[in-house]
XYZ file of C-alpha atoms in Angstrom:
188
model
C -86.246 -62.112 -75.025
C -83.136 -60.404 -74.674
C -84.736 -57.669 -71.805
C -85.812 -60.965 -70.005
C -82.313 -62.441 -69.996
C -81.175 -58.995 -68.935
C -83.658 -58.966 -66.067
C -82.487 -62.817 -65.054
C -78.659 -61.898 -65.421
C -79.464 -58.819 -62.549
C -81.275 -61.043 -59.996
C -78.581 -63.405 -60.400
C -76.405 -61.130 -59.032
C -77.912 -59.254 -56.470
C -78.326 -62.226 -53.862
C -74.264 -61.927 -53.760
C -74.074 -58.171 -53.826
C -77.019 -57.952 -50.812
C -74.231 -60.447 -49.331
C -71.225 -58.440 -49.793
C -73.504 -55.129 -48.136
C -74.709 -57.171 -45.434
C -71.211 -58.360 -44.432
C -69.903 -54.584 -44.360
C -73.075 -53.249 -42.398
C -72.667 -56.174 -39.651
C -68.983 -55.917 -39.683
C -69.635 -51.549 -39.058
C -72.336 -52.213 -36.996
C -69.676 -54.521 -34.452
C -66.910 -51.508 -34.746
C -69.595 -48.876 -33.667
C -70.506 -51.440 -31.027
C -66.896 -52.115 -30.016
C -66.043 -48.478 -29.863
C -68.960 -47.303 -28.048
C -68.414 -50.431 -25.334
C -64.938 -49.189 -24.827
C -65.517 -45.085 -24.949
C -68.588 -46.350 -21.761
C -66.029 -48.738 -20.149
C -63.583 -45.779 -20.133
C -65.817 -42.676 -19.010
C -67.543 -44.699 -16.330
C -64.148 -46.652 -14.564
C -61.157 -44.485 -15.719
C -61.595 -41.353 -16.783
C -65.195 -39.502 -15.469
C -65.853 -35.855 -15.895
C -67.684 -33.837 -13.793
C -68.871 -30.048 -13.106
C -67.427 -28.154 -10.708
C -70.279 -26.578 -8.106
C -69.227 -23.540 -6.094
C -66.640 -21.406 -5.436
C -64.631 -22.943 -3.039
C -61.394 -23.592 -5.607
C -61.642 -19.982 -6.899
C -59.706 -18.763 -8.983
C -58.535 -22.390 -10.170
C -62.093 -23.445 -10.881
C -64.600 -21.868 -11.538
C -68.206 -22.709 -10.839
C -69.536 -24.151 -13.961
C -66.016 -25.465 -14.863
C -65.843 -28.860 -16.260
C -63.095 -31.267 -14.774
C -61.623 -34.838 -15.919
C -61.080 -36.875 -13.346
C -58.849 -40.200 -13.710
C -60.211 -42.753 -11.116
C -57.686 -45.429 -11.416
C -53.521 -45.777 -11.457
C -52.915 -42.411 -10.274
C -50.588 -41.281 -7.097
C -51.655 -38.632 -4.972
C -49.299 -36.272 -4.390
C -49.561 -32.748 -2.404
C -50.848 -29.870 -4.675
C -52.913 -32.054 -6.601
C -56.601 -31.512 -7.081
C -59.005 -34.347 -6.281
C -62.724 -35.118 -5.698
C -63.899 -37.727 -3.276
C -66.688 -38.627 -1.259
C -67.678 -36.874 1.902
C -70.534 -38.325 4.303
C -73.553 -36.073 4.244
C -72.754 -33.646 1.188
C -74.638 -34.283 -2.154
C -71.761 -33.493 -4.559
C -68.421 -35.354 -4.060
C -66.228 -32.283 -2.838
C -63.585 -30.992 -5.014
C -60.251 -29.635 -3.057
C -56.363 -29.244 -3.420
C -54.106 -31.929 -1.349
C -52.159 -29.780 1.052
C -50.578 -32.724 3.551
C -49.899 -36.384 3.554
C -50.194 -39.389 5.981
C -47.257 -38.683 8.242
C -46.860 -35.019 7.643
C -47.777 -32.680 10.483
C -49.836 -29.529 9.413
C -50.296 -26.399 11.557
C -51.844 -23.348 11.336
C -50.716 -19.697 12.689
C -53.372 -17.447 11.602
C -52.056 -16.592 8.474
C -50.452 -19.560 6.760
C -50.248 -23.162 6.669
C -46.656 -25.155 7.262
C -46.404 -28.581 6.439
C -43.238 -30.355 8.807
C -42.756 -26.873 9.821
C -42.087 -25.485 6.530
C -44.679 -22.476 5.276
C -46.679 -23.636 2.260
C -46.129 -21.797 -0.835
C -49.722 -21.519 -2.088
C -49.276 -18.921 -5.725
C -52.800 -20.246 -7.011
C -54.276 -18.595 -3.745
C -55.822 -15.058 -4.246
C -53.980 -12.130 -2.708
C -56.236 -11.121 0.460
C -58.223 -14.792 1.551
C -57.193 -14.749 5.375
C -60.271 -12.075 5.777
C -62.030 -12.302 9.402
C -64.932 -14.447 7.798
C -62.277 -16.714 7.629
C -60.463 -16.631 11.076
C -64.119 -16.517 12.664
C -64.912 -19.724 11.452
C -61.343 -21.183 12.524
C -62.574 -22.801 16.072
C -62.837 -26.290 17.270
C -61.061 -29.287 17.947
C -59.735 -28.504 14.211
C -58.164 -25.242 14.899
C -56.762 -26.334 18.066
C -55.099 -28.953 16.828
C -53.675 -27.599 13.823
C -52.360 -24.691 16.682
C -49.967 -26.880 17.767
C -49.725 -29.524 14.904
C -51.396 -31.804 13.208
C -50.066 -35.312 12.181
C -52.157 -37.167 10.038
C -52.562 -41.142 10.079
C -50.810 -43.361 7.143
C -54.219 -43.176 5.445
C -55.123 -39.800 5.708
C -54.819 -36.463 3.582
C -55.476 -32.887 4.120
C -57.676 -30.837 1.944
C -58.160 -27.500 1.295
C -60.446 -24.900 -0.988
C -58.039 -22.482 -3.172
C -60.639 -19.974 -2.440
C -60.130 -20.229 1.748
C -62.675 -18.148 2.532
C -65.368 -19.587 0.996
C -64.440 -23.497 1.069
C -66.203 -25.969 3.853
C -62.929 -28.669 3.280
C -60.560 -30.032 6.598
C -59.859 -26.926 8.358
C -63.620 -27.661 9.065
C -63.904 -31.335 8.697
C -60.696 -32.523 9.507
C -58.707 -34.748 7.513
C -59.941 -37.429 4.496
C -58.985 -40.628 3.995
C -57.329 -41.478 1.117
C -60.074 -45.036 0.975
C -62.601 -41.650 0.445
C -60.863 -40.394 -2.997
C -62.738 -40.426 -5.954
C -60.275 -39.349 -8.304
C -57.429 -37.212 -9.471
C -57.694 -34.201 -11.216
C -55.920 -34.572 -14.496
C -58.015 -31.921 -16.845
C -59.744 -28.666 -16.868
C -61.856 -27.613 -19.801
């Protein structure tokens, strides 16, 4: 008698206790859910990373390189790194913000000035201005940025860190800013 009353007293309580463990595995399962909602939200609309294709931002990136990019409520400013879209390429292009709407960018052969003054580039290598470089230097581009330059309200001008081997707006001309993608705000 006394094993059944034993037996009755445990099934009494178990309908509460299979409560009590429901409750915490709903209330985990929502966390998990609320966590994994936000970490989506914020990969997909704020923060995105991406790898880095090429060698055109040698030696600051390296092909294979992995990059966080913030997409919203950042300012562009010159020297920063961003990625935006480009008609007709596959990848969105990854360069380094050399000019601003406004500014006025030339070229003289050997070095970029922005409002006249020469751009101090120290994440350049030594030696790019090769003749694989200059020989590709012709156009409307080149012959603008001969005399000057002066780029729209809207519009920025992008370069490759690794100059000889970077397709960016000494080819294309300049991007619009409506174009961007993102900021740079990571390497790793």
């Amino acid at each position: 008698m006394r094993a059944m009353q034993d037996n009755l007293g445990e099934s009494s309580e178990n309908p509460l206790r299979t409560k009590r463990i429901n409750r915490g595995v709903t209330a985990a399962i929502g966390v998990i859910l609320v966590v994994l909602i936000a970490a989506i939200v914020v990969l997909f609309f704020i923060v995105t990373p991406y790898a880095v294709s090429g060698a055109s931002m040698q030696p600051t990136l390296q092909d294979g390189d992995h990059i966080m990019v913030l997409k919203v409520g950042f300012e562009i400013k010159r020297g920063d790194i961003i990625l935006f879209e480009r008609p007709g390429s596959d990848y969105p292009p990854v360069k380094r913000v050399i000019a601003m709407g406004g500014d006025t960018v030339s070229f003289d052969g050997e070095s970029y000035y922005v409002n006249g003054e020469k751009l101090e580039e120290s994440y350049l290598f030594e030696d790019f201005y090769a003749e694989d470089y200059l020989s590709v230097f012709d156009g409307e581009i080149a012959k603008a940025l001969e005399v000057g330059l002066t780029l729209k309200s809207d519009e920025l001008f992008v370069l490759g860190d690794n100059r000889n081997h970077s397709y960016d707006s000494h080819d294309y001309g300049p991007v619009r800013q409506d174009r961007v993608i993102g900021k740079v705000v990571n390497i790793y």
